[in-house]
XYZ file of N, CA and C in Angstrom:
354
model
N -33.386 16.899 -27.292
C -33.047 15.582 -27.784
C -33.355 14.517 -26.736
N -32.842 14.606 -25.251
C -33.090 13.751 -24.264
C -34.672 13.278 -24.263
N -35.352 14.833 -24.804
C -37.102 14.278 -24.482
C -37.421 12.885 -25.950
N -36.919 13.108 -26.758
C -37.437 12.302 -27.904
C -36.458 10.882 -28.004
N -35.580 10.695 -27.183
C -35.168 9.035 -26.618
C -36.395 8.786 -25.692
N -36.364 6.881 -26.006
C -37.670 6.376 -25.061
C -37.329 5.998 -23.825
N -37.640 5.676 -22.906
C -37.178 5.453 -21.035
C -36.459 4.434 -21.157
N -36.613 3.440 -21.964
C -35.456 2.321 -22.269
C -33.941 2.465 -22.478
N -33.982 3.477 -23.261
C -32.937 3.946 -23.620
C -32.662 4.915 -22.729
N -33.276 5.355 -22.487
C -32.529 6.590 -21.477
C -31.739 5.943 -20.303
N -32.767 4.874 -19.688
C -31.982 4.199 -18.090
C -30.911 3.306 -18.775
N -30.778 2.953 -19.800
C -29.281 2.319 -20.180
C -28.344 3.166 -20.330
N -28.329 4.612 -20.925
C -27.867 5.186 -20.794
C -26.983 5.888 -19.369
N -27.923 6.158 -18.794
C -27.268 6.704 -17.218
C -27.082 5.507 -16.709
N -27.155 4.383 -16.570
C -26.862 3.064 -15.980
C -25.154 3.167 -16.962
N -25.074 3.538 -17.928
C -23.548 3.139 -18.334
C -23.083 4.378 -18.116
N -23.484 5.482 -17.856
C -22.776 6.651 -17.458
C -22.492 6.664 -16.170
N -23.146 5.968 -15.028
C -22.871 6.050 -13.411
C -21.708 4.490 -13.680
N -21.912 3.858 -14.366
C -20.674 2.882 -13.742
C -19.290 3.312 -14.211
N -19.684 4.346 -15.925
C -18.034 4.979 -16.321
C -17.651 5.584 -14.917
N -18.654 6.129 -14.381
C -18.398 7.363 -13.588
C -17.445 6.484 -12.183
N -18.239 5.860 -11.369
C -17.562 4.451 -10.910
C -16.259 4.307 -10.870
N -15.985 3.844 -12.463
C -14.616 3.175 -12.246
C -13.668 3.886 -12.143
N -13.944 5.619 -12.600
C -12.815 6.411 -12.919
C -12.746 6.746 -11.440
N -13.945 6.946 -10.437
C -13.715 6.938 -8.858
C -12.379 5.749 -8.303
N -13.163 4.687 -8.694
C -12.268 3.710 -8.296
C -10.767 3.434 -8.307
N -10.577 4.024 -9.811
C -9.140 4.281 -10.682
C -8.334 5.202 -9.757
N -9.189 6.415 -9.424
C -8.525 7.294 -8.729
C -8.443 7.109 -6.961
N -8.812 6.652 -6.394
C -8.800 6.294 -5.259
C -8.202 4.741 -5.448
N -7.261 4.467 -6.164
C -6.456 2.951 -5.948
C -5.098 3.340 -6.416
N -4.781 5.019 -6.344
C -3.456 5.562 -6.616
C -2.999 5.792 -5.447
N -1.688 5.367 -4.891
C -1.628 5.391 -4.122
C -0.050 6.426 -4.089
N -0.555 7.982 -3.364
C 0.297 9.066 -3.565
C 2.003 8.418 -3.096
N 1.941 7.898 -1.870
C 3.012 7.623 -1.004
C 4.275 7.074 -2.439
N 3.381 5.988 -3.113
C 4.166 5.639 -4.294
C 4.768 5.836 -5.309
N 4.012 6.898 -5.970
C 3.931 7.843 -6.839
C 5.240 8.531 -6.304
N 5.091 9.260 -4.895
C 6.335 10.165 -4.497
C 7.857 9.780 -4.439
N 7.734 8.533 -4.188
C 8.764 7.286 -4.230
C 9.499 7.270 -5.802
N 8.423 7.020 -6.453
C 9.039 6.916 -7.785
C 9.632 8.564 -8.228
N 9.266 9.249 -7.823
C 10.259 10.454 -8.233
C 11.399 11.041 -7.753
N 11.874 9.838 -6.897
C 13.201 10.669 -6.039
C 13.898 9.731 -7.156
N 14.787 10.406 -7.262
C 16.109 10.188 -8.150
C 17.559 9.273 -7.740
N 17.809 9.995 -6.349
C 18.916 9.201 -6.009
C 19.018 9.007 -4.520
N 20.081 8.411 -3.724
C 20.356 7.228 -2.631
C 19.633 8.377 -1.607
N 20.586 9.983 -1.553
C 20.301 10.561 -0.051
C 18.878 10.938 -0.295
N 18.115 11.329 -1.462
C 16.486 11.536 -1.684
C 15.791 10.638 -0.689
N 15.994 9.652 -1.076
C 15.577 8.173 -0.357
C 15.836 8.472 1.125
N 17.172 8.612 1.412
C 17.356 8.427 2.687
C 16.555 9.373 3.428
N 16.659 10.557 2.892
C 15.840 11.765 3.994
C 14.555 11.187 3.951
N 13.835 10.537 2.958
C 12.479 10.616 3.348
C 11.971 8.940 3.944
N 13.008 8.287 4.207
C 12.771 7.326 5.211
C 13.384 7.406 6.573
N 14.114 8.595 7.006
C 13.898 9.337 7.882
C 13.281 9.853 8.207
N 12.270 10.872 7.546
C 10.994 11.453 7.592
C 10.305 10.804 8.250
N 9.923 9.585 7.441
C 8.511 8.636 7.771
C 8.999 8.115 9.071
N 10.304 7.369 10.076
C 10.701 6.711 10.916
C 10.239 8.107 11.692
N 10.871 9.086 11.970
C 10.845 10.329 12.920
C 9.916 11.004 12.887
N 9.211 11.267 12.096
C 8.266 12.445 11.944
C 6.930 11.609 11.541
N 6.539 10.027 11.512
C 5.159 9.632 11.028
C 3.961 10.169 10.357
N 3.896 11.595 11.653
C 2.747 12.117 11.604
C 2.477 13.578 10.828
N 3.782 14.087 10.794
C 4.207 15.254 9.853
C 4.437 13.793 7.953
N 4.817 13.151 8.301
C 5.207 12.394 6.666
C 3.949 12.029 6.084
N 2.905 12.076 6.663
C 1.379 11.907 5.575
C 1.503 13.414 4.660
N 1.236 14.398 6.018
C 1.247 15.853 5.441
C 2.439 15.934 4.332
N 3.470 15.652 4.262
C 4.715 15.655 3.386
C 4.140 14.954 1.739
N 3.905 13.804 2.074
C 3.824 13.255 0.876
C 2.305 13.819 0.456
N 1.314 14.235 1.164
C 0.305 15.243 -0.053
C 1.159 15.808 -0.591
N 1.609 16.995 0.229
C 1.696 17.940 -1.096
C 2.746 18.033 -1.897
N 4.142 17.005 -1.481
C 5.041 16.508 -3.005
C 3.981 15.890 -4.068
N 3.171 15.388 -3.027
C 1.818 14.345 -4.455
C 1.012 15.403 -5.048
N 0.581 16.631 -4.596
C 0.041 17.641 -5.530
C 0.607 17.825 -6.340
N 2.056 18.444 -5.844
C 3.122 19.033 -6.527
C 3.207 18.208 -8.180
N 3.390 17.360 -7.825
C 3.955 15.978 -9.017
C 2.745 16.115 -10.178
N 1.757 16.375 -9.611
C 0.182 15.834 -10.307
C 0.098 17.262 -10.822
N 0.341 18.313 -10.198
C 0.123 19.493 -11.134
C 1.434 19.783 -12.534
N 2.513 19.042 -12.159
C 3.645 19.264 -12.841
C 4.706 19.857 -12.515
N 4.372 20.778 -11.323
C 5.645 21.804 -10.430
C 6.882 20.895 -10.520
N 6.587 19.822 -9.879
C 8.332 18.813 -9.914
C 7.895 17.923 -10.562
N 9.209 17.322 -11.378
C 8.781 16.406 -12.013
C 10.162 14.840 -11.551
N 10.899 15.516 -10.841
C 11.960 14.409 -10.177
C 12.403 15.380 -8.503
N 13.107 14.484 -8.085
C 13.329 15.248 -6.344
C 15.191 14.314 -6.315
N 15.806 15.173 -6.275
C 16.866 14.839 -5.779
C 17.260 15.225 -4.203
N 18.262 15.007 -3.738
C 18.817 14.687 -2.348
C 17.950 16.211 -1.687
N 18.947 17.350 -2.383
C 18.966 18.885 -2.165
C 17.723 19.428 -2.143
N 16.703 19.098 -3.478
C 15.405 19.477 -3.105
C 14.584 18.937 -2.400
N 14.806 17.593 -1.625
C 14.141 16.989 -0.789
C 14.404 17.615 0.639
N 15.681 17.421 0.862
C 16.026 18.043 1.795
C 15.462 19.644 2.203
N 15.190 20.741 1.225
C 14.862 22.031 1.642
C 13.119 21.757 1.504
N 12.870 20.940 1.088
C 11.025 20.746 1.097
C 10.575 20.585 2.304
N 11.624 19.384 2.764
C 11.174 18.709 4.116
C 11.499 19.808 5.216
N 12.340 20.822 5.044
C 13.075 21.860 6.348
C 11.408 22.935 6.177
N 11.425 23.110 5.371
C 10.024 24.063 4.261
C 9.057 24.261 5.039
N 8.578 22.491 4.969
C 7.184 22.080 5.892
C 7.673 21.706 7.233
N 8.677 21.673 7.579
C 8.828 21.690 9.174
C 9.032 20.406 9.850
N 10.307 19.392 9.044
C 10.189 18.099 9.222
C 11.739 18.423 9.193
N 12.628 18.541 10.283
C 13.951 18.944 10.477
C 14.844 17.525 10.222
N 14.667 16.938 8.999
C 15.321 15.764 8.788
C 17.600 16.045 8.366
N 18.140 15.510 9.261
C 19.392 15.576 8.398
C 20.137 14.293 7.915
N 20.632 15.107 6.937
C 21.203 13.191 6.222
C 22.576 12.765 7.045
N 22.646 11.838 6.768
C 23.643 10.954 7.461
C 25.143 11.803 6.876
N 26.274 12.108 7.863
C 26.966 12.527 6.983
C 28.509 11.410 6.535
N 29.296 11.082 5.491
C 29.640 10.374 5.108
C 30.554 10.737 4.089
N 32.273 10.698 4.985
C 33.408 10.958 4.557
C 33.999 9.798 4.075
N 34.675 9.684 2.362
C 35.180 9.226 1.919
C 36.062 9.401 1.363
N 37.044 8.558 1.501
C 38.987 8.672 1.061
C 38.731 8.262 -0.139
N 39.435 8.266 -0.939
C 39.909 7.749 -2.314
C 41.168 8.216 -2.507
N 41.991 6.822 -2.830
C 42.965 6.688 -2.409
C 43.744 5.459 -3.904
N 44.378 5.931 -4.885
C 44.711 5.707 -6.311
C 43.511 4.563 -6.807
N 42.162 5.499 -7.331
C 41.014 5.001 -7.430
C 40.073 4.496 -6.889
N 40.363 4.075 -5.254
C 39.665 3.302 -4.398
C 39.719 4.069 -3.339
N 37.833 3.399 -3.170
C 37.581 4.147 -1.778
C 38.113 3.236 -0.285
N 39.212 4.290 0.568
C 39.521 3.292 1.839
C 39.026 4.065 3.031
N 39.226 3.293 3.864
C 39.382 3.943 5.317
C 40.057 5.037 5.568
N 40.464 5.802 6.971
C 40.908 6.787 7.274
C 42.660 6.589 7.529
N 42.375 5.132 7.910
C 43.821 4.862 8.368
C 44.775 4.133 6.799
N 44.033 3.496 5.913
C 44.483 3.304 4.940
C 44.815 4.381 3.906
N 44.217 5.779 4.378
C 44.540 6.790 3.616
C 45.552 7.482 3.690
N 46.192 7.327 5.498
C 46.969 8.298 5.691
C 48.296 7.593 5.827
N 48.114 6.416 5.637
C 49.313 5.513 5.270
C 50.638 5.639 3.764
């Protein structure tokens, strides 16, 4: 079939097939993983470990966010809470710990230590 189109048609053809080709390059290289990984943590300590990560570990946190960004793109995870962030990051060798953070509650409200034992 290609032989019985005329050269006119043919170079319009691959002229609109190399720029589809183009943009879907472009499309894909203007995703930006770091973000993507962001949007799948769920809640406060998720967050926190992995801006610990990035402050302490810089150079281990590129390596980190590939392969949560594989992970995500193949479907393996599809959200990251505190717990699975935390054993990913111990996993790949990024010894992050969360802040730890004792709270009273005290007839519905959260107080201090000394307002508790009052």
């Amino acid at each position: 079939m290609a032989e019985e189109l005329p050269e006119s048609l043919k170079m319009k053809l691959l002229k609109k097939w190399m720029s589809e080709q183009r943009r879907v390059k472009e499309k894909e290289s203007s995703v930006d993983p770091e973000k993507i990984v962001w949007e799948k943590l769920v809640d406060d300590r998720a967050r926190e470990l992995m801006s610990k990560a990035k402050h302490l570990y810089p150079d281990r946190y590129r390596y980190v966010i590939d392969i949560l960004y594989r992970l995500i793109i193949e479907g393996s995870i599809k959200e990251l809470d505190g717990y699975t962030t935390l054993l990913i990051l111990h996993r790949l060798g990024v010894p992050v710990k969360p802040d730890l953070k004792i709270k009273f509650v005290k007839r519905g409200k959260e107080v201090d230590f000394k307002e508790y034992v009052e």
